[in-house]
Coordinates of C-alpha atoms and ligand atoms in Angstrom, one line a residue:
Chain A
M143 CA -9.8 3.4 -5.5
L144 CA -6.4 1.9 -5.4
E145 CA -4.9 0.8 -8.6
L146 CA -3.4 -2.8 -9.3
L147 CA -0.4 -1.5 -11.3
N148 CA 1.9 -3.7 -13.1
T149 CA 5.1 -4.8 -12.0
L150 CA 7.6 -5.3 -15.3
Y151 CA 10.2 -8.4 -14.5
V152 CA 13.1 -7.4 -17.1
T153 CA 14.7 -11.3 -17.8
T154 CA 17.0 -10.5 -20.5
P155 CA 21.0 -10.7 -19.7
G156 CA 22.3 -7.0 -20.7
A157 CA 18.7 -5.3 -21.1
Y158 CA 19.1 -1.6 -20.8
V159 CA 16.5 -0.2 -18.7
R160 CA 15.8 3.5 -19.8
L161 CA 13.5 6.9 -19.3
D162 CA 12.0 8.0 -22.4
H163 CA 9.8 10.8 -21.4
E164 CA 7.2 9.0 -19.3
T165 CA 7.6 5.9 -20.3
V166 CA 10.1 3.2 -19.6
R167 CA 11.8 1.8 -22.6
V168 CA 13.6 -1.6 -22.4
E169 CA 16.5 -2.3 -25.1
A170 CA 18.7 -5.2 -25.4
D171 CA 21.2 -5.4 -28.2
G172 CA 20.5 -1.6 -29.5
A173 CA 16.5 -3.2 -30.1
K174 CA 13.5 -1.9 -28.5
L175 CA 11.8 -5.1 -26.3
L176 CA 9.1 -3.3 -24.5
Q177 CA 7.8 -0.2 -23.9
V178 CA 5.1 1.3 -21.2
P179 CA 4.1 4.6 -19.8
V180 CA 5.7 5.0 -15.9
L181 CA 2.4 5.5 -14.6
H182 CA 1.4 1.7 -15.8
L183 CA 4.1 0.4 -13.6
R184 CA 4.6 -0.2 -9.4
G185 CA 7.9 -1.3 -9.9
I186 CA 10.4 -3.1 -12.2
V187 CA 12.3 -6.4 -11.0
C188 CA 15.4 -7.2 -13.2
F189 CA 17.1 -10.3 -12.9
G190 CA 20.9 -10.9 -13.0
N191 CA 22.9 -8.7 -15.5
V192 CA 20.4 -5.8 -16.2
M193 CA 21.1 -1.8 -16.8
V194 CA 18.9 0.6 -15.3
S195 CA 19.9 4.1 -16.5
P196 CA 20.1 6.5 -13.2
A197 CA 17.7 8.8 -14.8
V198 CA 14.8 5.5 -14.1
M199 CA 15.9 4.8 -10.5
Q200 CA 15.7 8.4 -9.8
R201 CA 12.4 8.8 -10.9
F202 CA 11.0 5.6 -9.3
A203 CA 12.2 6.4 -6.0
Q204 CA 11.0 10.1 -6.5
D205 CA 7.6 8.2 -7.3
R206 CA 7.8 5.6 -4.3
R207 CA 7.8 3.2 -7.0
S208 CA 10.1 0.6 -6.5
V209 CA 12.9 -1.0 -8.2
V210 CA 14.6 -4.3 -7.2
F211 CA 17.6 -6.4 -8.4
L212 CA 17.7 -10.0 -7.7
D213 CA 20.9 -12.1 -9.0
D214 CA 20.4 -14.4 -11.9
R215 CA 19.2 -17.1 -9.7
G216 CA 16.5 -14.9 -8.0
R217 CA 17.8 -14.0 -5.0
F218 CA 17.3 -10.5 -3.6
A219 CA 20.4 -8.4 -4.4
A220 CA 19.4 -4.7 -4.1
R221 CA 16.4 -2.5 -3.5
V222 CA 16.6 1.6 -4.8
Q223 CA 15.5 3.6 -2.2
G224 CA 14.5 7.3 -2.1
P225 CA 14.8 9.2 0.9
T226 CA 13.0 8.4 4.1
A227 CA 9.6 10.1 3.7
G228 CA 6.2 9.3 5.5
N229 CA 4.8 9.2 8.4
V230 CA 7.2 9.9 11.8
L231 CA 4.1 9.5 14.1
L232 CA 3.4 5.9 12.2
R233 CA 7.0 4.6 12.6
W234 CA 7.0 5.8 16.6
E235 CA 3.9 3.8 16.9
Q236 CA 5.4 0.8 15.1
Y237 CA 8.5 1.1 17.6
E238 CA 6.7 1.5 20.3
A239 CA 4.4 -1.5 19.8
A240 CA 8.1 -3.5 18.7
R241 CA 9.4 -2.8 22.5
S242 CA 5.6 -3.7 24.0
L243 CA 5.5 -7.6 24.5
A244 CA 2.0 -7.6 24.9
R245 CA 1.8 -5.4 21.7
S246 CA 3.9 -7.4 19.6
A247 CA 2.4 -10.5 20.6
A248 CA -1.1 -9.7 19.8
I249 CA 0.1 -9.0 16.1
A250 CA 2.3 -12.0 15.6
R251 CA -0.5 -14.1 17.2
A252 CA -3.0 -13.0 14.9
I253 CA -0.5 -13.3 11.5
V254 CA -0.1 -16.8 13.0
G255 CA -3.7 -17.7 13.4
G256 CA -3.9 -16.5 9.6
K257 CA -1.2 -18.8 8.3
I258 CA -2.8 -21.6 10.3
Q259 CA -5.9 -21.1 9.3
N260 CA -5.2 -20.0 5.5
A261 CA -2.8 -23.2 5.3
R262 CA -5.6 -25.3 6.7
F263 CA -8.3 -24.0 4.0
L264 CA -5.5 -24.9 1.6
L265 CA -5.5 -28.6 2.9
Q266 CA -9.2 -29.2 3.5
R267 CA -9.4 -28.6 0.0
A268 CA -7.2 -30.7 -1.3
A269 CA -8.9 -33.6 1.1
R270 CA -12.2 -32.9 -0.9
E271 CA -11.0 -33.3 -4.4
T272 CA -8.6 -36.4 -3.7
P273 CA -10.5 -39.2 -4.9
D274 CA -8.2 -41.3 -2.7
S275 CA -9.8 -42.0 0.7
A276 CA -6.3 -42.3 2.5
E277 CA -5.0 -39.7 1.1
S278 CA -8.2 -37.7 1.9
K279 CA -8.3 -39.3 5.6
T280 CA -4.4 -37.9 6.5
L281 CA -5.1 -34.6 4.9
R282 CA -8.0 -34.1 7.3
D283 CA -6.2 -35.4 10.4
C284 CA -3.4 -32.5 9.2
V285 CA -6.4 -30.0 9.3
A286 CA -7.4 -31.2 12.6
D287 CA -4.4 -31.0 14.0
L288 CA -3.8 -27.6 13.1
A289 CA -7.2 -27.0 14.8
G290 CA -5.7 -28.0 17.8
I291 CA -2.7 -25.7 17.8
L292 CA -5.1 -23.2 16.4
E293 CA -7.0 -23.7 19.8
R294 CA -3.4 -23.3 21.8
L295 CA -2.8 -20.1 19.9
K296 CA -5.5 -18.7 20.9
A297 CA -4.7 -18.6 24.6
A298 CA -0.9 -17.9 23.7
S299 CA 0.1 -14.5 24.9
E300 CA 4.2 -15.4 25.0
I301 CA 5.6 -14.5 21.9
N302 CA 8.0 -17.5 22.0
V303 CA 5.1 -19.6 22.4
I304 CA 3.5 -18.0 19.8
R305 CA 6.7 -18.4 17.3
G306 CA 7.0 -22.5 18.6
L307 CA 3.7 -23.2 17.7
E308 CA 3.8 -21.1 14.4
G309 CA 7.0 -24.1 13.7
E310 CA 5.2 -26.6 15.3
A311 CA 2.2 -25.7 12.4
A312 CA 4.8 -25.3 9.8
R313 CA 6.3 -29.0 10.5
R314 CA 2.5 -30.8 10.4
Y315 CA 1.6 -28.6 7.2
F316 CA 4.6 -29.4 5.0
G317 CA 4.7 -33.0 6.8
S318 CA 1.5 -33.5 4.3
W319 CA 2.5 -31.2 1.8
D320 CA 3.3 -34.2 -1.1
L321 CA -0.5 -35.4 -0.6
M322 CA -1.6 -32.4 -2.0
I323 CA 0.7 -32.9 -5.2
K324 CA -0.8 -34.7 -8.0
R325 CA 1.5 -35.6 -10.5
D326 CA 5.3 -36.4 -10.5
R327 CA 5.0 -36.5 -6.8
Q328 CA 8.4 -38.6 -7.2
A329 CA 10.1 -35.6 -8.6
F330 CA 8.4 -33.2 -7.1
A331 CA 8.5 -34.4 -3.2
L332 CA 9.2 -31.5 -0.9
Q333 CA 11.2 -33.5 1.3
G334 CA 10.9 -31.1 4.3
R335 CA 11.0 -27.7 3.8
Q336 CA 14.7 -26.0 3.5
R337 CA 15.8 -22.8 3.0
R338 CA 19.1 -22.2 0.8
P339 CA 19.9 -23.2 -1.0
P340 CA 16.9 -25.7 -2.7
T341 CA 18.0 -29.0 -3.5
N342 CA 14.7 -30.5 -4.7
P343 CA 12.2 -28.4 -7.3
M344 CA 9.9 -28.0 -5.1
N345 CA 12.1 -25.9 -2.5
A346 CA 13.1 -24.1 -5.5
L347 CA 10.0 -23.2 -6.5
L348 CA 8.4 -22.2 -3.4
S349 CA 12.0 -20.2 -2.8
F350 CA 11.0 -18.4 -5.6
L351 CA 7.5 -17.7 -5.3
Y352 CA 8.3 -16.3 -1.7
T353 CA 10.9 -14.0 -2.8
L354 CA 8.5 -12.1 -5.2
L355 CA 6.2 -12.1 -2.5
T356 CA 8.8 -10.6 0.1
G357 CA 9.8 -8.1 -2.7
E358 CA 5.8 -6.8 -2.8
C359 CA 5.2 -6.6 1.2
I360 CA 8.3 -4.6 1.6
A361 CA 7.3 -2.4 -1.0
A362 CA 3.5 -2.8 0.6
A363 CA 5.2 -1.6 4.3
E364 CA 6.8 1.4 2.4
G365 CA 3.8 2.1 0.3
V366 CA 1.8 3.3 4.0
G367 CA 4.9 4.6 6.0
L368 CA 6.0 1.6 7.9
D369 CA 9.5 0.5 8.4
P370 CA 9.9 -2.9 6.6
Q371 CA 12.8 -4.0 9.3
I372 CA 10.6 -4.0 12.5
G373 CA 8.3 -6.7 12.9
Y374 CA 6.6 -8.4 15.6
L375 CA 7.0 -12.4 14.1
H376 CA 9.5 -12.2 12.8
E377 CA 12.7 -11.4 15.5
L378 CA 14.8 -8.2 14.6
R379 CA 18.4 -9.1 13.1
P380 CA 20.3 -7.0 10.8
G381 CA 19.1 -6.7 7.1
R382 CA 16.4 -8.7 7.7
P383 CA 12.8 -7.0 6.4
A384 CA 11.1 -8.4 9.5
L385 CA 7.8 -6.7 9.0
A386 CA 7.6 -7.6 5.6
L387 CA 8.3 -11.4 6.7
D388 CA 5.3 -11.0 8.9
L389 CA 3.2 -9.8 6.1
V390 CA 4.6 -12.9 3.9
E391 CA 2.9 -15.6 6.4
E392 CA -0.4 -14.8 6.2
L393 CA -0.3 -14.8 2.3
R394 CA 2.0 -18.1 2.0
P395 CA -0.5 -20.7 2.1
S396 CA -3.1 -19.4 -0.1
V397 CA -1.2 -17.2 -2.8
A398 CA 2.3 -18.9 -3.1
D399 CA 1.8 -21.8 -1.8
R400 CA -1.3 -22.4 -3.7
L401 CA -0.2 -21.3 -6.7
A402 CA 3.0 -23.4 -6.4
I403 CA 0.6 -26.8 -6.5
A404 CA -1.7 -25.8 -9.3
L405 CA 1.6 -25.0 -11.4
I406 CA 2.5 -28.7 -10.2
N407 CA -0.9 -30.5 -10.7
L408 CA -1.9 -28.5 -13.9
R409 CA 1.5 -29.6 -15.6
Q410 CA 2.5 -25.8 -15.9
A411 CA 6.0 -26.5 -14.6
T412 CA 7.7 -29.7 -15.0
S413 CA 11.3 -30.9 -14.4
D414 CA 12.9 -29.7 -17.5
D415 CA 11.9 -25.8 -15.6
F416 CA 14.6 -26.5 -13.4
V417 CA 18.6 -26.8 -13.4
T418 CA 20.6 -28.3 -11.5
R419 CA 24.1 -27.1 -10.6
P420 CA 27.6 -28.9 -9.5
G421 CA 26.9 -29.6 -5.7
G422 CA 23.2 -30.3 -5.6
A423 CA 21.6 -27.0 -6.2
I424 CA 18.3 -26.7 -8.0
H425 CA 17.1 -24.0 -9.7
L426 CA 14.3 -22.5 -12.2
S427 CA 15.3 -22.5 -15.3
D428 CA 15.0 -19.3 -17.2
A429 CA 12.1 -20.4 -18.9
G430 CA 11.0 -21.9 -16.1
R431 CA 11.3 -18.7 -14.4
K432 CA 9.2 -16.7 -17.2
K433 CA 6.7 -19.3 -17.0
V434 CA 6.4 -18.6 -13.1
I435 CA 6.2 -14.7 -13.0
V436 CA 3.5 -15.2 -15.8
A437 CA 1.2 -17.6 -13.5
Y438 CA 2.3 -15.2 -10.7
E439 CA 1.3 -12.0 -12.4
R440 CA -1.7 -13.9 -13.5
R441 CA -2.7 -14.5 -10.4
K442 CA -2.3 -11.0 -8.5
Q443 CA -4.9 -9.7 -11.2
E444 CA -7.7 -12.5 -9.8
Q445 CA -10.1 -10.8 -7.3
V446 CA -11.4 -12.1 -3.8
Y447 CA -12.9 -11.3 -1.1
H448 CA -11.2 -9.4 1.6
P449 CA -13.7 -9.6 5.0
V450 CA -12.8 -6.2 6.8
L451 CA -13.1 -4.5 3.6
D452 CA -16.4 -6.5 2.8
R453 CA -15.4 -6.5 -0.9
K454 CA -13.6 -8.1 -3.5
V455 CA -10.0 -7.1 -4.3
P456 CA -7.1 -8.4 -6.4
I457 CA -5.0 -10.5 -5.2
G458 CA -2.2 -8.2 -6.0
L459 CA -3.0 -5.7 -3.4
I460 CA -3.7 -7.8 -0.7
P461 CA -0.4 -7.0 1.1
H462 CA -1.2 -3.3 0.5
V463 CA -4.4 -3.4 2.4
Q464 CA -2.8 -5.8 5.0
A465 CA 0.0 -3.1 5.5
R466 CA -2.8 0.0 5.6
L467 CA -4.7 -2.5 8.3
L468 CA -1.4 -2.9 10.2
A469 CA -0.8 0.9 10.2
R470 CA -4.6 1.7 11.2
H471 CA -4.2 -0.4 14.1
L472 CA -0.8 1.0 15.5
R473 CA -2.2 4.5 15.1
G474 CA -4.8 3.5 17.2
D475 CA -7.7 3.4 15.2
L476 CA -8.3 -0.1 14.8
D477 CA -8.3 -2.0 17.9
H478 CA -6.7 -5.1 16.4
Y479 CA -4.6 -6.1 13.2
V480 CA -6.8 -8.8 11.7
P481 CA -4.9 -11.2 9.0
W482 CA -6.8 -11.7 6.0
L483 CA -8.2 -15.1 5.6
Y484 CA -8.5 -16.5 2.0
R485 CA -12.6 -17.8 1.6
Chain B
M614 CA 13.9 31.0 7.4
V615 CA 10.5 32.9 8.5
T616 CA 9.9 34.7 11.9
G617 CA 6.8 36.4 12.9
A618 CA 4.2 35.7 15.6
V619 CA 3.7 32.5 15.1
P620 CA 6.3 29.5 16.3
D621 CA 7.5 27.5 13.1
E622 CA 5.9 24.8 14.4
Y623 CA 2.4 25.8 14.5
W624 CA 2.8 26.9 10.8
V625 CA -0.6 25.5 8.9
P626 CA -0.4 24.9 5.5
I627 CA -3.3 26.8 3.5
S628 CA -4.2 23.4 1.8
A629 CA -5.4 22.3 5.0
L630 CA -7.9 24.7 5.4
Q631 CA -9.6 23.0 2.5
H632 CA -8.9 19.5 3.9
Y633 CA -10.5 20.3 7.6
S634 CA -13.2 21.8 5.9
Y635 CA -14.2 19.0 3.9
C636 CA -13.7 16.7 7.0
P637 CA -10.9 17.0 9.6
R638 CA -9.7 12.5 9.1
Q639 CA -9.0 14.0 6.0
C640 CA -7.0 16.6 7.0
A641 CA -5.1 15.2 9.8
L642 CA -4.3 11.9 7.4
I643 CA -2.7 14.1 4.6
H644 CA -1.1 16.5 7.1
L645 CA -0.4 14.1 10.2
E646 CA 0.3 10.6 8.7
Q647 CA 1.4 12.1 5.3
T648 CA -0.8 10.0 3.3
F649 CA -1.1 10.6 -0.6
D650 CA -3.1 8.0 -2.6
E651 CA -1.7 7.9 -6.3
N652 CA -5.4 6.9 -7.3
L653 CA -7.1 8.3 -11.0
Y654 CA -8.9 10.8 -8.8
T655 CA -5.8 12.8 -7.5
L656 CA -3.3 11.8 -10.8
R657 CA -5.8 13.8 -12.5
G658 CA -6.0 16.8 -10.3
R659 CA -1.6 16.3 -10.6
A660 CA -2.2 16.8 -14.3
V661 CA -4.3 20.0 -13.9
H662 CA -1.6 21.2 -11.7
E663 CA 1.5 20.3 -13.3
R664 CA 0.2 22.4 -16.3
V665 CA -0.3 25.4 -14.1
D666 CA 2.4 24.9 -11.1
V667 CA 5.5 26.5 -13.3
P668 CA 6.5 29.5 -11.5
G669 CA 7.4 32.1 -13.8
V670 CA 5.4 35.7 -15.4
A671 CA 2.9 35.6 -18.3
V672 CA 1.2 38.2 -20.0
E673 CA -2.5 37.7 -21.0
A674 CA -4.6 41.1 -22.4
G675 CA -3.1 43.3 -20.2
V676 CA -3.4 41.6 -16.7
R677 CA -0.4 40.4 -15.7
I678 CA 0.3 36.3 -14.4
E679 CA 2.1 35.0 -11.7
R680 CA 2.0 31.0 -11.5
G681 CA 3.6 29.3 -8.3
L682 CA 3.6 32.2 -6.3
V683 CA 5.0 31.4 -2.9
L684 CA 2.1 32.8 -0.4
W685 CA 2.3 33.1 3.8
S686 CA 1.3 35.3 7.0
D687 CA 3.1 36.0 9.4
R688 CA -0.1 37.3 11.1
L689 CA -1.9 34.0 11.0
G690 CA 1.1 31.7 10.5
L691 CA -0.1 30.6 6.9
V692 CA 2.0 29.2 3.7
G693 CA 1.1 28.2 0.6
K694 CA 1.4 28.4 -3.0
A695 CA -1.2 30.2 -5.5
D696 CA -2.1 28.3 -8.4
V697 CA -2.4 31.5 -10.5
V698 CA -2.6 34.9 -9.5
E699 CA -3.7 37.7 -11.4
F700 CA -2.8 41.4 -11.3
H701 CA -5.8 43.6 -12.3
G702 CA -3.6 46.6 -12.2
E703 CA -2.4 46.6 -9.5
V704 CA -5.0 44.1 -7.7
P705 CA -4.2 41.0 -7.1
Y706 CA -6.7 38.3 -8.2
P707 CA -6.1 34.7 -6.8
V708 CA -7.0 32.0 -9.4
E709 CA -7.3 28.0 -7.9
Y710 CA -7.3 25.2 -10.3
K711 CA -9.5 22.2 -9.4
H712 CA -10.6 19.2 -11.7
G713 CA -13.7 18.8 -10.3
S714 CA -17.2 19.8 -11.6
R715 CA -18.6 23.3 -11.0
R716 CA -20.1 22.8 -7.8
A717 CA -19.6 25.5 -5.5
S718 CA -18.0 24.5 -2.2
E719 CA -17.3 26.2 1.0
H720 CA -14.1 24.4 1.0
D721 CA -12.3 25.9 -1.6
D722 CA -13.4 29.2 -0.8
L723 CA -11.9 29.0 2.3
Q724 CA -8.7 27.8 0.6
L725 CA -9.0 31.0 -2.0
C726 CA -9.6 33.1 1.3
A727 CA -6.9 32.2 2.7
Q728 CA -4.6 33.1 0.0
A729 CA -6.3 36.7 -0.4
L730 CA -5.3 37.2 3.0
C731 CA -1.6 36.2 2.8
L732 CA -1.3 38.3 -0.4
E733 CA -3.0 41.4 1.5
E734 CA -0.3 41.0 4.1
M735 CA 2.5 40.5 1.2
L736 CA 1.7 43.8 -0.7
G737 CA 0.1 45.5 1.2
V738 CA -3.2 46.1 -0.4
P739 CA -7.4 45.3 -0.5
V740 CA -7.6 41.8 -2.6
P741 CA -11.4 42.0 -2.7
R742 CA -12.2 38.8 -4.5
G743 CA -10.7 35.6 -6.8
A744 CA -12.0 33.1 -9.1
I745 CA -12.0 29.3 -8.9
Y746 CA -11.4 27.9 -12.3
H747 CA -13.0 24.4 -13.1
H748 CA -11.4 22.3 -15.4
S749 CA -13.4 20.1 -16.5
S750 CA -16.3 22.4 -17.4
R751 CA -14.2 25.4 -17.8
H752 CA -15.8 27.4 -15.7
R753 CA -14.5 30.4 -13.6
R754 CA -16.9 31.1 -10.7
E755 CA -15.7 34.0 -8.6
V756 CA -15.7 34.4 -4.9
V757 CA -16.5 37.5 -3.2
F758 CA -14.1 37.6 0.2
T759 CA -16.4 39.1 2.7
P760 CA -16.6 39.9 6.4
E761 CA -18.0 36.5 7.1
L762 CA -15.7 34.1 4.7
R763 CA -12.6 36.1 6.2
E764 CA -13.7 35.4 10.1
R765 CA -14.2 31.8 8.7
V766 CA -10.7 31.1 7.7
T767 CA -9.7 32.5 11.0
V768 CA -11.8 29.8 12.8
V769 CA -11.1 27.0 10.6
L770 CA -7.1 28.1 11.0
Q771 CA -7.4 27.4 14.6
E772 CA -9.1 24.3 14.5
V773 CA -6.6 22.7 12.4
R774 CA -4.1 24.4 14.7
A775 CA -5.5 22.4 17.1
L776 CA -6.0 19.3 15.5
L777 CA -2.3 19.4 13.9
S778 CA -0.9 19.9 17.5
A779 CA -3.1 17.0 19.0
R780 CA -1.5 14.7 16.7
L781 CA -4.2 12.8 16.8
L782 CA -6.3 11.2 14.4
P783 CA -9.9 12.1 14.5
P784 CA -12.6 9.1 14.2
A785 CA -13.9 8.6 10.6
V786 CA -17.3 10.3 9.5
N787 CA -18.6 7.6 7.6
D788 CA -21.1 9.7 5.8
T789 CA -21.6 10.6 2.1
R790 CA -18.6 12.7 2.0
C791 CA -16.4 8.9 2.1
P792 CA -17.5 7.6 -1.5
R793 CA -16.1 11.1 -3.2
C794 CA -13.3 11.0 -1.0
S795 CA -9.7 10.0 -2.7
L796 CA -8.3 8.6 0.7
I797 CA -11.3 6.5 1.2
D798 CA -9.0 3.2 0.6
S799 CA -6.3 4.2 3.4
C800 CA -8.8 5.7 5.8
L801 CA -11.1 3.0 5.8
P802 CA -13.9 4.6 6.9
R803 CA -16.3 1.5 7.7
P804 CA -13.8 -0.8 9.3
V805 CA -12.3 1.6 11.7
Q806 CA -15.7 2.9 13.0
D807 CA -17.3 -0.6 13.2
R808 CA -15.0 -2.2 16.4
R809 CA -17.3 -4.9 16.6
R810 CA -17.0 -6.2 13.2
I811 CA -13.1 -6.0 13.8
E812 CA -13.7 -8.3 17.1
D813 CA -15.9 -10.8 15.5
L814 CA -13.3 -11.0 12.3
L815 CA -10.4 -11.4 14.7
Q816 CA -12.4 -14.3 16.2
E817 CA -12.7 -15.6 12.7
V818 CA -9.4 -16.3 12.8
F819 CA -8.6 -18.8 15.6
N820 CA -12.6 -20.1 14.8
T821 CA -12.3 -24.2 14.3
G822 CA -15.7 -25.3 15.0
L823 CA -17.2 -25.3 11.4
E824 CA -14.7 -27.1 9.4
E825 CA -14.3 -30.0 12.7
G826 CA -17.9 -31.2 11.1
E827 CA -16.7 -31.4 7.7
T828 CA -13.6 -33.2 8.8
S829 CA -14.7 -35.9 11.0
A830 CA -17.6 -36.5 8.0
Ligands
SF4_2011 S1 -12.8 8.5 3.4 FE1 -14.8 10.1 4.8 S2 -13.3 10.0 7.1 FE2 -12.4 9.4 5.8 S3 -11.1 11.4 4.8 FE3 -12.4 10.7 3.5 S4 -14.5 12.2 4.1 FE4 -13.1 11.5 6.2

């Protein structure tokens, strides 16, 4: 059984991460903060000014455990990468599928379908739980509209049409988003999904969660020997982990979005957890980021049903399972790529 | 650089024989797809090997021991490594370490016999027997390299070579071997076997019918 290993997040400025026999030791100002066996870790994520010894980087690269550096605002900065390993036959098929319009479209369609279906599930649940009947009706209308998009998607065979429908669904979904927020709706209004730099707390929170999720999808792709940069739904662009972003799509609603909503509605995150920078960019404070990471890691341990495997797996393993299913599809073992449906 | 009767690209790792005889798909997953699952099972296996995998020489009660010896056969196109080769006088005696229980298995015997065939060719002496050491039970099981077992090695070797050069992944066996297989989470024997179910699950992704009833309520 594949184990759900922990990710070590080092957020203390000036911390030093080093190898001590078979353990990773984190120190700051000469004092030990933490010591964990290497075998318990799948990766290390460092925020801002954190130093990692060459021994740690080499050992982790060799084991295909990940070491990722994010800047102090939590944006991706760098990743330690070992020698290219793994399966050339699989990568070849991955490229061949990217060259084939039909194969790319089929994979992209499945991914977008999974994303829309998972978004509908989230909205549907919010609609059921809303006491306000007008709001509940609006949410249900959104569910129905997304169903209409899903119907059109089912018949779509052109990648650009699929991308267009994805955009349409996203606009519709984020258009109703604020109705899922029950507390501080004013402060946490989404005002449309904007990427960089976020200028409101909700966008800052979502961006941060998507960054964490993307990092894990990169690791999942690499873990099964896929090239994280060659994707199907996302266009290829230098430096863009297109395949990892593809994997992120179907997970967004049920993993990241649901968590963001819960954090706000349960008042685990409040306006105090965000800081505004001169010029208006907003991001999580150090304390806020820690809260979000803790909640995210806890969420990863939650067991959810996986329809293809027909058993429960921790949410944290879903990216890895999906990367494997994609690899099996690319190598001709599975006729279709099947996205994960949250139920 | 090894030169011999068999061109380089057709050399077969000794361990592939064992994997193939357990399950051809497992052999392809490891040697073609480069799958290696770090699960508890393999980690334990690795821990056992780390102890014995240190190249070097040691002497125990008059028996000379070589650890981590590289073995190969030009004639068969086989290459691999022995955990331990004991030298009883001049007679080599390969010992393979297994973390599992003491159950005798053809797969282990094939691997050991292939090592013996390599040793015979490398050293020019007959290698009549060897042993499997089961780490969990600390039990040593002797294996005699009979003509039948040797013949079986060459037959399986040919099958492995054919599989690896075809570069195709054989179908999953999906039987009693799977629950004990360390690759089950990568192999996904059940999903890849049930094509109909995969079709149905993909249909589910686009299924808007069920919730429609709820929405109009
Ligand atoms: S899980 Fe079953 S089919 Fe797959 S490699 Fe193992 S034994 Fe073979």
